Amino acid sequence: RVGLCVLCGLPAAGKSTLARALRRRLPQRPGWACALLTYDELIPPEAFGPREAGAEPAGPFPLPPRWKQSRRDLLQCLERVLRALVTGEPLSAPATAPPAWERFLGCLRGQGLLAPAGSHGEGCSWTPAATSGPLYLILDDNFYYQSMRHEVHQLARKYSLGFCQLFLECPLKCCLQRNRLRNQPLPDETIYFMAEKIEMPDVKKNAWEQNSLILKSFDCTSEDNEQIINLLATALENPVKPNEENTEQKEADRAICAASAVHQADQTCRRIISQTMKDAKDKNLLPSEMKSLAEELNKLKTEFLEDLRQGNNLKNQICTQNQYSDPATSVISSFQHEATNVLNKYI
């Protein structure tokens, strides 16, 4: 069994102190193992600096800030490790994040969870400490946005893992004071910014945050905090369930969408017929020809709408030409094309 525990809170709130305490405390439980993943150590300092001149790619899509990219790389590494643990597959490096992967493996080796191996993680093997019993991965970072934490929860859901959150609540003034005493303090502005943006766990709003504990920073000095241990155990015993498909709801939604698409296409096809008839009149078609043209266009409309209603529109040639069109748009485009062909027969 594998659990993911997210530590979150302002810088200098006491997260790292708590993380180290858990790293010592959890292996004392029979069979349990623990790995501490400290983002400050896994993300290189240069990721927080500006990009070098000329590093941006040409085109309309600039690269994300390097710290954002580093977090994405780290999440990819975490997923590779989780997949290997859950499925028993060999560890394999992500194609896009080799430096992050080496740091990640080094972190696990340093904590006795991986045996020495070849380059790029090839031939890596888990030690008995990692596989003999429950393993908790403690993620130590600010995680000040709920979206940052939700990314980790999605991994827990994907692999049916335990998931919980520990939020350390510490007064801003205290965080600023503690930060200034560090060897490499953050700018005060950074902490002020996070204090304005930070999103605490909200169980009422987000059901996925139900396994959360908000702690006063000063309450976390004891390694034997029963609340924390109980939360970790509960999360591990109740892993996140994968999304279950609600077939009935999906069918209802599909029917609503289909009805809306048919209505939209019907209205547009009527306008196309009206414009086509106007064009035919301008070409001085005979009344008998106008009548035949109207009958043919309306019959064509009925066929197209029935195809859309039955989902047969995917067979239309226009769908292969424009694979990104929604069904109604594809039908309308095809109908416009066919209506023009019909008119051309008469003129």
Short mmCIF file of C-alpha atoms in Angstrom, two decimals:
data_model
loop_
_atom_site.label_atom_id
_atom_site.label_comp_id
_atom_site.label_asym_id
_atom_site.label_seq_id
_atom_site.Cartn_x
_atom_site.Cartn_y
_atom_site.Cartn_z
CA ARG A 1 0.00 0.00 0.00
CA VAL A 2 1.20 3.48 -0.89
CA GLY A 3 0.09 6.83 0.51
CA LEU A 4 0.74 10.41 -0.56
CA CYS A 5 0.85 13.08 2.13
CA VAL A 6 1.00 16.71 1.00
CA LEU A 7 2.48 19.26 3.40
CA CYS A 8 1.40 22.81 2.64
CA GLY A 9 1.63 26.24 4.16
CA LEU A 10 3.63 29.46 4.00
CA PRO A 11 7.43 29.41 3.86
CA ALA A 12 8.92 29.02 7.36
CA ALA A 13 5.61 27.77 8.77
CA GLY A 14 7.37 24.64 10.08
CA LYS A 15 6.68 22.19 7.26
CA SER A 16 10.22 20.87 6.95
CA THR A 17 10.50 20.39 10.71
CA LEU A 18 7.29 18.36 10.68
CA ALA A 19 8.39 16.45 7.58
CA ARG A 20 11.66 15.38 9.21
CA ALA A 21 9.76 14.34 12.33
CA LEU A 22 7.44 12.16 10.25
CA ARG A 23 10.44 10.71 8.42
CA ARG A 24 11.77 9.51 11.80
CA ARG A 25 8.43 8.57 13.33
CA LEU A 26 6.63 6.57 10.63
CA PRO A 27 9.24 3.79 10.21
CA GLN A 28 8.76 3.08 13.92
CA ARG A 29 5.32 1.74 13.12
CA PRO A 30 5.52 -2.00 12.32
CA GLY A 31 6.29 -2.52 8.64
CA TRP A 32 5.89 1.11 7.62
CA ALA A 33 8.36 2.99 5.42
CA CYS A 34 8.56 6.66 4.55
CA ALA A 35 10.20 8.75 1.85
CA LEU A 36 10.56 12.51 2.18
CA LEU A 37 10.38 14.47 -1.07
CA THR A 38 11.46 18.03 -0.38
CA TYR A 39 10.76 20.26 -3.35
CA ASP A 40 13.41 22.81 -2.31
CA GLU A 41 16.01 20.06 -2.73
CA LEU A 42 14.56 18.46 -5.87
CA ILE A 43 14.03 21.72 -7.79
CA PRO A 44 17.37 23.40 -8.65
CA PRO A 45 17.83 27.02 -7.45
CA GLU A 46 18.40 28.27 -11.01
CA ALA A 47 14.78 27.32 -11.82
CA PHE A 48 13.67 30.41 -9.90
CA GLY A 49 15.83 32.79 -11.93
CA PRO A 50 14.96 34.41 -15.28
CA ARG A 51 15.49 32.49 -18.50
CA GLU A 52 18.63 33.16 -20.45
CA ALA A 53 18.42 35.39 -23.52
CA GLY A 54 17.43 33.40 -26.59
CA ALA A 55 16.01 30.51 -24.55
CA GLU A 56 12.42 31.25 -25.57
CA PRO A 57 11.16 29.30 -28.59
CA ALA A 58 9.92 31.07 -31.68
CA GLY A 59 6.17 31.15 -32.09
CA PRO A 60 3.08 32.14 -30.13
CA PHE A 61 3.55 29.71 -27.23
CA PRO A 62 6.31 30.82 -24.83
CA LEU A 63 7.81 28.37 -22.40
CA PRO A 64 6.39 28.41 -18.85
CA PRO A 65 8.59 29.85 -16.09
CA ARG A 66 11.36 27.41 -15.26
CA TRP A 67 10.02 26.76 -11.75
CA LYS A 68 6.66 25.72 -13.24
CA GLN A 69 8.40 23.42 -15.68
CA SER A 70 10.48 21.97 -12.85
CA ARG A 71 7.30 21.19 -10.89
CA ARG A 72 5.86 19.43 -13.94
CA ASP A 73 9.05 17.42 -14.35
CA LEU A 74 8.90 16.48 -10.68
CA LEU A 75 5.29 15.33 -11.03
CA GLN A 76 6.28 13.14 -13.99
CA CYS A 77 9.05 11.57 -11.92
CA LEU A 78 6.63 10.94 -9.07
CA GLU A 79 4.19 9.21 -11.41
CA ARG A 80 6.93 6.95 -12.81
CA VAL A 81 7.82 5.88 -9.26
CA LEU A 82 4.18 5.30 -8.30
CA ARG A 83 3.53 3.26 -11.43
CA ALA A 84 6.52 1.05 -10.72
CA LEU A 85 5.47 0.56 -7.10
CA VAL A 86 1.86 -0.28 -7.91
CA THR A 87 2.29 -2.39 -11.04
CA GLY A 88 5.69 -3.95 -10.37
CA GLU A 89 7.02 -2.60 -13.67
CA PRO A 90 10.71 -1.61 -13.85
CA LEU A 91 11.50 2.03 -13.16
CA SER A 92 11.83 4.01 -16.37
CA ALA A 93 12.89 7.63 -16.79
CA PRO A 94 10.52 10.23 -18.25
CA ALA A 95 11.68 11.22 -21.71
CA THR A 96 11.59 14.95 -21.00
CA ALA A 97 13.12 15.30 -17.53
CA PRO A 98 16.48 13.47 -17.18
CA PRO A 99 18.11 15.89 -14.67
CA ALA A 100 15.01 15.86 -12.45
CA TRP A 101 14.91 12.05 -12.68
CA GLU A 102 18.50 11.70 -11.48
CA ARG A 103 17.78 13.99 -8.51
CA PHE A 104 14.62 12.04 -7.73
CA LEU A 105 16.38 8.67 -7.79
CA GLY A 106 19.22 10.06 -5.69
CA CYS A 107 16.70 11.19 -3.10
CA LEU A 108 15.15 7.71 -2.88
CA ARG A 109 18.55 6.01 -2.73
CA GLY A 110 19.68 8.35 0.01
CA GLN A 111 16.70 7.26 2.11
CA GLY A 112 17.37 3.56 1.62
CA LEU A 113 14.42 2.83 -0.67
CA LEU A 114 16.39 2.13 -3.86
CA ALA A 115 19.40 -0.11 -4.34
CA PRO A 116 22.36 1.26 -6.36
CA ALA A 117 21.85 0.87 -10.10
CA GLY A 118 23.01 1.91 -13.55
CA SER A 119 22.62 5.25 -15.25
CA HIS A 120 19.19 6.83 -15.75
CA GLY A 121 17.64 4.42 -13.28
CA GLU A 122 18.12 1.36 -15.47
CA GLY A 123 18.21 -1.76 -13.36
CA CYS A 124 16.99 0.04 -10.26
CA SER A 125 15.48 -2.25 -7.67
CA TRP A 126 13.49 -1.46 -4.56
CA THR A 127 14.90 -2.36 -1.19
CA PRO A 128 12.77 -4.48 1.19
CA ALA A 129 12.06 -1.31 3.19
CA ALA A 130 10.13 0.10 0.22
CA THR A 131 8.00 -2.94 -0.57
CA SER A 132 7.55 -5.00 2.58
CA GLY A 133 4.79 -2.86 4.07
CA PRO A 134 2.94 0.45 3.73
CA LEU A 135 5.02 3.22 2.15
CA TYR A 136 4.24 6.90 2.64
CA LEU A 137 5.64 9.57 0.33
CA ILE A 138 5.71 12.92 2.15
CA LEU A 139 5.68 15.89 -0.26
CA ASP A 140 7.16 18.96 1.41
CA ASP A 141 6.33 22.18 -0.45
CA ASN A 142 4.21 25.32 -0.07
CA PHE A 143 1.38 23.99 -2.31
CA TYR A 144 -0.34 27.32 -1.77
CA TYR A 145 -2.85 26.81 -4.60
CA GLN A 146 -5.46 24.06 -4.38
CA SER A 147 -4.70 23.23 -8.01
CA MET A 148 -1.13 22.29 -7.04
CA ARG A 149 -2.42 19.83 -4.46
CA HIS A 150 -5.14 18.54 -6.76
CA GLU A 151 -2.48 17.38 -9.24
CA VAL A 152 -1.13 15.07 -6.55
CA HIS A 153 -4.64 13.91 -5.67
CA GLN A 154 -5.21 12.99 -9.32
CA LEU A 155 -2.18 10.69 -9.17
CA ALA A 156 -3.62 9.10 -6.03
CA ARG A 157 -6.91 8.57 -7.85
CA LYS A 158 -5.19 7.16 -10.95
CA TYR A 159 -3.29 4.53 -8.96
CA SER A 160 -5.79 4.04 -6.06
CA LEU A 161 -3.47 5.39 -3.38
CA GLY A 162 -4.06 6.91 0.02
CA PHE A 163 -4.09 10.71 0.00
CA CYS A 164 -4.08 13.29 2.76
CA GLN A 165 -3.06 16.90 3.43
CA LEU A 166 -1.38 18.59 6.37
CA PHE A 167 -1.78 22.35 6.31
CA LEU A 168 0.42 24.29 8.74
CA GLU A 169 -1.22 27.52 9.79
CA CYS A 170 1.31 30.03 11.05
CA PRO A 171 0.91 33.81 11.53
CA LEU A 172 2.46 35.82 8.71
CA LYS A 173 4.57 37.83 11.17
CA CYS A 174 6.03 34.64 12.63
CA CYS A 175 6.85 33.25 9.16
CA LEU A 176 8.63 36.49 8.24
CA GLN A 177 10.69 36.40 11.44
CA ARG A 178 11.66 32.75 11.02
CA ASN A 179 12.51 33.28 7.35
CA ARG A 180 14.91 36.14 8.15
CA LEU A 181 16.87 33.80 10.45
CA ARG A 182 17.52 31.30 7.67
CA ASN A 183 20.85 31.00 5.89
CA GLN A 184 19.18 31.76 2.56
CA PRO A 185 16.01 33.70 3.36
CA LEU A 186 13.34 34.38 0.79
CA PRO A 187 12.45 38.00 0.00
CA ASP A 188 9.69 39.27 2.27
CA GLU A 189 7.69 40.11 -0.87
CA THR A 190 7.54 36.42 -1.80
CA ILE A 191 5.98 35.47 1.51
CA TYR A 192 3.57 38.42 1.39
CA PHE A 193 2.51 37.29 -2.09
CA MET A 194 1.89 33.70 -0.96
CA ALA A 195 -0.01 34.89 2.10
CA GLU A 196 -2.43 36.73 -0.20
CA LYS A 197 -2.82 33.82 -2.61
CA ILE A 198 -2.74 30.79 -0.31
CA GLU A 199 -5.81 28.55 -0.39
CA MET A 200 -6.48 26.48 2.70
CA PRO A 201 -8.13 23.05 2.39
CA ASP A 202 -11.88 23.48 2.01
CA VAL A 203 -13.77 20.24 2.64
CA LYS A 204 -17.18 21.83 1.99
CA LYS A 205 -16.10 23.04 -1.44
CA ASN A 206 -13.79 20.19 -2.47
CA ALA A 207 -14.75 16.64 -1.53
CA TRP A 208 -11.29 15.45 -2.55
CA GLU A 209 -9.80 17.42 0.38
CA GLN A 210 -11.72 15.49 3.02
CA ASN A 211 -8.58 13.86 4.42
CA SER A 212 -7.06 17.15 5.57
CA LEU A 213 -5.78 18.45 8.85
CA ILE A 214 -5.14 22.12 9.63
CA LEU A 215 -2.56 22.47 12.36
CA LYS A 216 -1.32 25.43 14.30
CA SER A 217 2.40 25.62 13.65
CA PHE A 218 3.27 25.45 17.34
CA ASP A 219 1.26 22.23 17.83
CA CYS A 220 3.57 20.27 15.53
CA THR A 221 6.64 20.03 17.75
CA SER A 222 5.73 16.57 19.04
CA GLU A 223 6.47 13.60 16.82
CA ASP A 224 3.70 11.67 18.54
CA ASN A 225 0.88 13.87 17.35
CA GLU A 226 -1.99 11.38 17.34
CA GLN A 227 -4.10 13.46 14.99
CA ILE A 228 -1.47 13.25 12.28
CA ILE A 229 -0.89 9.51 12.68
CA ASN A 230 -4.62 8.81 12.67
CA LEU A 231 -5.05 10.88 9.48
CA LEU A 232 -2.23 9.03 7.72
CA ALA A 233 -3.59 5.65 8.77
CA THR A 234 -7.16 6.53 7.72
CA ALA A 235 -6.01 7.75 4.30
CA LEU A 236 -3.96 4.60 3.76
CA GLU A 237 -6.87 2.34 4.70
CA ASN A 238 -9.25 4.24 2.42
CA PRO A 239 -7.43 4.79 -0.89
CA VAL A 240 -8.89 7.17 -3.43
CA LYS A 241 -11.26 5.35 -5.76
CA PRO A 242 -10.83 5.73 -9.52
CA ASN A 243 -13.56 7.68 -11.29
CA GLU A 244 -16.59 5.45 -11.77
CA GLU A 245 -18.55 5.99 -14.94
CA ASN A 246 -22.14 7.03 -14.43
CA THR A 247 -23.62 5.37 -17.51
CA GLU A 248 -27.17 6.64 -17.04
CA GLN A 249 -26.03 10.23 -16.55
CA LYS A 250 -23.74 10.00 -19.55
CA GLU A 251 -26.60 8.74 -21.71
CA ALA A 252 -28.85 11.56 -20.48
CA ASP A 253 -26.14 14.14 -21.19
CA ARG A 254 -25.54 12.65 -24.60
CA ALA A 255 -29.25 12.82 -25.45
CA ILE A 256 -29.41 16.47 -24.40
CA CYS A 257 -26.35 17.31 -26.50
CA ALA A 258 -27.75 15.43 -29.50
CA ALA A 259 -31.08 17.25 -29.28
CA SER A 260 -29.30 20.58 -29.04
CA ALA A 261 -27.08 19.75 -32.02
CA VAL A 262 -30.07 18.69 -34.15
CA HIS A 263 -31.95 21.88 -33.28
CA GLN A 264 -28.92 24.02 -34.11
CA ALA A 265 -28.35 22.22 -37.42
CA ASP A 266 -32.06 22.40 -38.34
CA GLN A 267 -32.18 26.17 -37.87
CA THR A 268 -29.01 26.71 -39.93
CA CYS A 269 -30.08 24.33 -42.70
CA ARG A 270 -33.37 26.23 -43.00
CA ARG A 271 -31.42 29.45 -43.50
CA ILE A 272 -29.24 27.75 -46.12
CA ILE A 273 -32.34 26.54 -47.99
CA SER A 274 -33.85 30.02 -47.84
CA GLN A 275 -30.69 31.59 -49.27
CA THR A 276 -30.38 28.88 -51.93
CA MET A 277 -33.97 29.48 -53.05
CA LYS A 278 -33.28 33.21 -53.24
CA ASP A 279 -30.21 32.54 -55.39
CA ALA A 280 -32.31 30.28 -57.65
CA LYS A 281 -34.97 32.96 -58.04
CA ASP A 282 -32.29 35.46 -59.04
CA LYS A 283 -31.28 33.01 -61.78
CA ASN A 284 -34.83 33.14 -63.15
CA LEU A 285 -35.69 29.49 -62.63
CA LEU A 286 -39.16 28.37 -63.74
CA PRO A 287 -41.83 27.89 -61.03
CA SER A 288 -41.82 24.13 -61.64
CA GLU A 289 -38.03 24.06 -61.21
CA MET A 290 -38.28 26.15 -58.03
CA LYS A 291 -40.79 23.66 -56.62
CA SER A 292 -38.57 20.68 -57.48
CA LEU A 293 -35.53 22.42 -56.01
CA ALA A 294 -37.36 23.16 -52.73
CA GLU A 295 -38.55 19.54 -52.44
CA GLU A 296 -35.06 18.20 -53.09
CA LEU A 297 -33.42 20.54 -50.56
CA ASN A 298 -35.96 19.73 -47.84
CA LYS A 299 -35.56 16.01 -48.45
CA LEU A 300 -31.78 16.46 -48.21
CA LYS A 301 -32.19 18.39 -44.94
CA THR A 302 -34.32 15.61 -43.45
CA GLU A 303 -31.68 13.01 -44.33
CA PHE A 304 -28.84 15.05 -42.87
CA LEU A 305 -30.69 15.74 -39.61
CA GLU A 306 -31.60 12.07 -39.25
CA ASP A 307 -27.94 11.15 -39.70
CA LEU A 308 -27.03 13.64 -37.01
CA ARG A 309 -29.75 12.30 -34.70
CA GLN A 310 -28.50 8.74 -35.17
CA GLY A 311 -24.83 9.68 -34.95
CA ASN A 312 -24.17 8.61 -38.54
CA ASN A 313 -22.74 12.02 -39.38
CA LEU A 314 -19.29 10.71 -38.51
CA LYS A 315 -19.36 8.91 -41.85
CA ASN A 316 -19.65 12.19 -43.71
CA GLN A 317 -16.61 13.13 -45.72
CA ILE A 318 -16.47 16.54 -44.10
CA CYS A 319 -15.63 14.93 -40.75
CA THR A 320 -12.42 13.50 -42.10
CA GLN A 321 -11.52 16.82 -43.62
CA ASN A 322 -12.08 18.74 -40.40
CA GLN A 323 -11.69 16.34 -37.48
CA TYR A 324 -11.99 19.12 -34.91
CA SER A 325 -15.52 20.18 -35.92
CA ASP A 326 -18.41 19.31 -33.61
CA PRO A 327 -21.11 17.10 -35.21
CA ALA A 328 -23.58 19.95 -35.87
CA THR A 329 -20.91 22.05 -37.58
CA SER A 330 -19.88 19.08 -39.73
CA VAL A 331 -23.46 18.42 -40.82
CA ILE A 332 -24.08 22.09 -41.63
CA SER A 333 -20.88 22.29 -43.67
CA SER A 334 -21.79 19.11 -45.57
CA PHE A 335 -25.34 20.31 -46.17
CA GLN A 336 -24.08 23.63 -47.52
CA HIS A 337 -21.85 21.74 -49.95
CA GLU A 338 -24.65 19.41 -51.10
CA ALA A 339 -27.18 22.26 -51.39
CA THR A 340 -24.79 24.09 -53.71
CA ASN A 341 -24.44 20.95 -55.85
CA VAL A 342 -28.22 20.58 -56.08
CA LEU A 343 -28.64 24.22 -57.13
CA ASN A 344 -25.94 23.86 -59.78
CA LYS A 345 -27.97 21.10 -61.43
CA TYR A 346 -30.78 23.55 -62.04
CA ILE A 347 -28.74 26.53 -63.19
#
